[in-house]
Structure formats: C-alpha cells, structure tokens
C-alpha cells in the first residue's frame, strides 16, 4: 500500500493526463467518459481481461519515469 501511495504521488506530479483520459483520474468517472460517446453512430466497448495484472512497477518506470532522466 505504501508503494502504491508513493507511486501515485510521484506520478501525479510529473504526468498530466490528456483531456480524453477518464480512467483513474480523480475528477472523472465512467459517466464523464460515457457522455463523450452519446449520439455517436458507432460505439465499440472492449474489456481486456486481467490487463492490469500484467503491468508491474518496472513497466511503468521505463515508460514514464526513465525518459525524464
């Protein structure tokens, strides 16, 4: 739990999500995401089973933190 809290605090100080990002953003939700897709001709909903179990700290480090060094 401590590593998770530490990681989030570091990530939020160096990363600002794009306006289109709704997942895991404090001020957004599934509702704010869904509103953007109302009255569209095509809607595709994909759920990748157990996707987040495949992500570990090293993956995040090399993608987000390493480029700033």
Coordinates of N, CA, C and O in Angstrom, one line a residue, residues 5-67:
X5 N 0.8 4.4 -2.8 CA 0.5 5.8 -2.5 C 1.7 6.6 -3.0 O 1.6 7.7 -3.6
X6 N 2.9 6.1 -2.7 CA 4.1 6.8 -3.2 C 4.1 7.0 -4.7 O 4.4 8.1 -5.2
X7 N 3.8 5.9 -5.4 CA 3.8 5.9 -6.8 C 2.8 6.9 -7.4 O 3.1 7.7 -8.3
X8 N 1.6 6.9 -6.8 CA 0.6 7.9 -7.3 C 1.0 9.3 -7.0 O 0.8 10.2 -7.9
X9 N 1.6 9.6 -5.9 CA 2.0 10.9 -5.6 C 3.1 11.4 -6.6 O 3.1 12.5 -7.0
X10 N 4.0 10.5 -6.9 CA 5.1 10.9 -7.9 C 4.5 11.0 -9.3 O 4.8 12.0 -10.0
X11 N 3.7 10.1 -9.7 CA 3.1 10.1 -11.0 C 2.3 11.4 -11.2 O 2.4 12.0 -12.2
X12 N 1.4 11.7 -10.3 CA 0.6 12.9 -10.4 C 1.4 14.2 -10.5 O 0.9 15.2 -11.0
X13 N 2.6 14.2 -9.9 CA 3.4 15.4 -10.0 C 4.1 15.6 -11.3 O 4.5 16.7 -11.7
X14 N 4.4 14.5 -12.1 CA 5.1 14.6 -13.3 C 4.3 14.3 -14.6 O 4.7 14.5 -15.7
X15 N 3.0 13.8 -14.4 CA 2.2 13.4 -15.5 C 0.8 14.1 -15.4 O 0.2 14.0 -14.4
X16 N 0.5 14.8 -16.5 CA -0.8 15.4 -16.6 C -1.6 14.6 -17.7 O -1.1 14.7 -18.9
X17 N -2.7 14.0 -17.4 CA -3.4 13.2 -18.4 C -4.0 14.1 -19.5 O -4.4 15.2 -19.2
X18 N -4.2 13.6 -20.7 CA -4.8 14.3 -21.7 C -6.3 14.5 -21.4 O -6.9 13.7 -20.6
X19 N -7.0 15.5 -21.9 CA -8.4 15.6 -21.6 C -9.3 14.4 -22.0 O -10.3 14.2 -21.4
X20 N -8.8 13.6 -22.9 CA -9.6 12.4 -23.3 C -9.5 11.3 -22.3 O -10.2 10.3 -22.4
X21 N -8.5 11.3 -21.4 CA -8.3 10.3 -20.4 C -9.3 10.4 -19.3 O -9.5 11.4 -18.7
X22 N -10.0 9.3 -19.0 CA -11.0 9.3 -17.9 C -10.7 8.2 -16.9 O -11.1 8.3 -15.7
X23 N -10.0 7.2 -17.2 CA -9.7 6.1 -16.3 C -8.7 6.5 -15.2 O -7.6 7.1 -15.6
X24 N -9.0 6.3 -14.0 CA -8.1 6.5 -12.9 C -7.8 8.0 -12.7 O -6.8 8.4 -12.1
X25 N -8.6 8.9 -13.2 CA -8.5 10.4 -12.9 C -9.4 10.8 -11.8 O -10.6 10.4 -11.8
X26 N -8.9 11.5 -10.9 CA -9.7 11.9 -9.7 C -11.0 12.7 -10.1 O -12.0 12.5 -9.4
X27 N -10.9 13.5 -11.0 CA -12.1 14.4 -11.4 C -13.0 13.8 -12.4 O -14.0 14.4 -12.9
X28 N -12.7 12.6 -12.9 CA -13.5 12.0 -14.0 C -14.1 10.6 -13.5 O -13.6 10.0 -12.5
X29 N -15.0 10.1 -14.3 CA -15.7 8.8 -14.0 C -16.1 8.1 -15.3 O -16.0 8.6 -16.4
X30 N -16.8 7.0 -15.1 CA -17.3 6.3 -16.2 C -18.5 7.1 -16.9 O -18.7 7.0 -18.0
X31 N -19.1 7.9 -16.1 CA -20.2 8.8 -16.6 C -19.6 9.9 -17.5 O -20.1 10.1 -18.6
X32 N -18.5 10.6 -17.1 CA -17.9 11.6 -17.9 C -17.3 11.0 -19.2 O -17.3 11.6 -20.2
X33 N -16.9 9.7 -19.1 CA -16.4 9.0 -20.3 C -17.6 8.7 -21.2 O -17.5 9.0 -22.4
X34 N -18.7 8.2 -20.7 CA -19.8 7.9 -21.5 C -20.5 9.1 -22.2 O -21.0 8.9 -23.3
X35 N -20.5 10.2 -21.5 CA -21.1 11.4 -22.1 C -20.5 11.8 -23.4 O -21.1 12.2 -24.3
X36 N -19.2 11.6 -23.5 CA -18.5 11.9 -24.8 C -18.9 11.0 -25.9 O -18.7 11.4 -27.1
X37 N -19.5 9.9 -25.6 CA -19.9 8.9 -26.7 C -21.4 8.9 -27.0 O -21.8 8.1 -27.8
X38 N -22.1 9.8 -26.4 CA -23.6 9.8 -26.7 C -23.8 10.3 -28.1 O -23.1 11.2 -28.6
X39 N -24.9 9.9 -28.7 CA -25.3 10.3 -30.0 C -24.2 10.1 -31.1 O -24.1 10.8 -32.0
X40 N -23.5 9.0 -31.0 CA -22.5 8.6 -32.0 C -23.0 7.4 -32.8 O -23.8 6.7 -32.3
X41 N -22.6 7.3 -34.0 CA -23.1 6.2 -34.9 C -22.5 4.9 -34.5 O -23.2 3.9 -34.6
X42 N -21.3 4.9 -34.1 CA -20.6 3.6 -33.7 C -20.0 3.7 -32.3 O -19.4 4.7 -32.0
X43 N -20.2 2.7 -31.5 CA -19.6 2.6 -30.2 C -19.0 1.2 -30.0 O -19.7 0.3 -30.2
X44 N -17.7 1.2 -29.7 CA -17.0 -0.1 -29.5 C -16.6 -0.1 -28.1 O -15.9 0.8 -27.6
X45 N -16.9 -1.2 -27.3 CA -16.6 -1.3 -26.0 C -15.7 -2.6 -25.8 O -16.2 -3.7 -26.1
X46 N -14.5 -2.4 -25.4 CA -13.6 -3.5 -25.3 C -13.1 -3.6 -23.8 O -12.7 -2.6 -23.2
X47 N -13.1 -4.8 -23.2 CA -12.6 -5.1 -21.9 C -11.5 -6.1 -22.0 O -11.8 -7.2 -22.4
X48 N -10.3 -5.7 -21.7 CA -9.2 -6.6 -21.8 C -9.1 -7.3 -20.4 O -8.7 -6.7 -19.4
X49 N -9.4 -8.6 -20.4 CA -9.4 -9.4 -19.2 C -8.0 -9.4 -18.5 O -7.0 -9.7 -19.1
X50 N -8.0 -9.1 -17.2 CA -6.8 -9.1 -16.4 C -5.7 -8.3 -17.0 O -4.5 -8.6 -16.8
X51 N -6.0 -7.2 -17.7 CA -4.9 -6.4 -18.3 C -4.0 -5.8 -17.2 O -2.8 -5.9 -17.4
X52 N -4.5 -5.3 -16.1 CA -3.6 -4.6 -15.2 C -2.8 -5.6 -14.4 O -1.8 -5.2 -13.8
X53 N -3.1 -6.9 -14.3 CA -2.2 -7.8 -13.7 C -0.9 -8.0 -14.4 O 0.1 -8.4 -13.8
X54 N -0.8 -7.6 -15.7 CA 0.4 -7.8 -16.4 C 1.3 -6.6 -16.3 O 2.4 -6.6 -16.8
X55 N 0.9 -5.5 -15.7 CA 1.7 -4.3 -15.5 C 2.4 -4.3 -14.2 O 1.7 -4.5 -13.2
X56 N 3.7 -4.1 -14.2 CA 4.4 -4.1 -12.9 C 5.1 -2.7 -12.8 O 5.1 -1.9 -13.7
X57 N 5.8 -2.5 -11.7 CA 6.5 -1.3 -11.5 C 7.5 -1.0 -12.5 O 7.7 0.2 -13.0
X58 N 8.3 -2.0 -13.0 CA 9.3 -1.7 -14.0 C 8.7 -1.2 -15.3 O 9.3 -0.4 -15.9
X59 N 7.6 -1.8 -15.7 CA 6.9 -1.3 -16.9 C 6.6 0.2 -16.8 O 6.9 0.9 -17.7
X60 N 6.1 0.6 -15.7 CA 5.7 2.0 -15.5 C 7.0 2.8 -15.5 O 7.0 3.9 -16.1
X61 N 8.0 2.4 -14.8 CA 9.2 3.2 -14.6 C 9.8 3.4 -16.0 O 10.2 4.6 -16.3
X62 N 9.9 2.4 -16.8 CA 10.6 2.6 -18.1 C 9.8 3.4 -19.1 O 10.3 4.1 -19.9
X63 N 8.5 3.4 -19.0 CA 7.6 4.1 -19.9 C 7.5 5.6 -19.5 O 7.6 6.5 -20.3
X64 N 7.3 5.9 -18.2 CA 7.0 7.2 -17.7 C 8.2 7.9 -17.1 O 8.4 9.1 -17.3
X65 N 8.9 7.3 -16.3 CA 9.9 8.0 -15.4 C 11.3 8.0 -16.1 O 12.0 9.0 -16.0
X66 N 11.7 7.0 -16.8 CA 13.0 7.0 -17.4 C 13.3 8.1 -18.5 O 14.3 8.7 -18.5
X67 N 12.3 8.4 -19.3 CA 12.5 9.5 -20.3 C 12.9 10.8 -19.7 O 13.6 11.6 -20.4

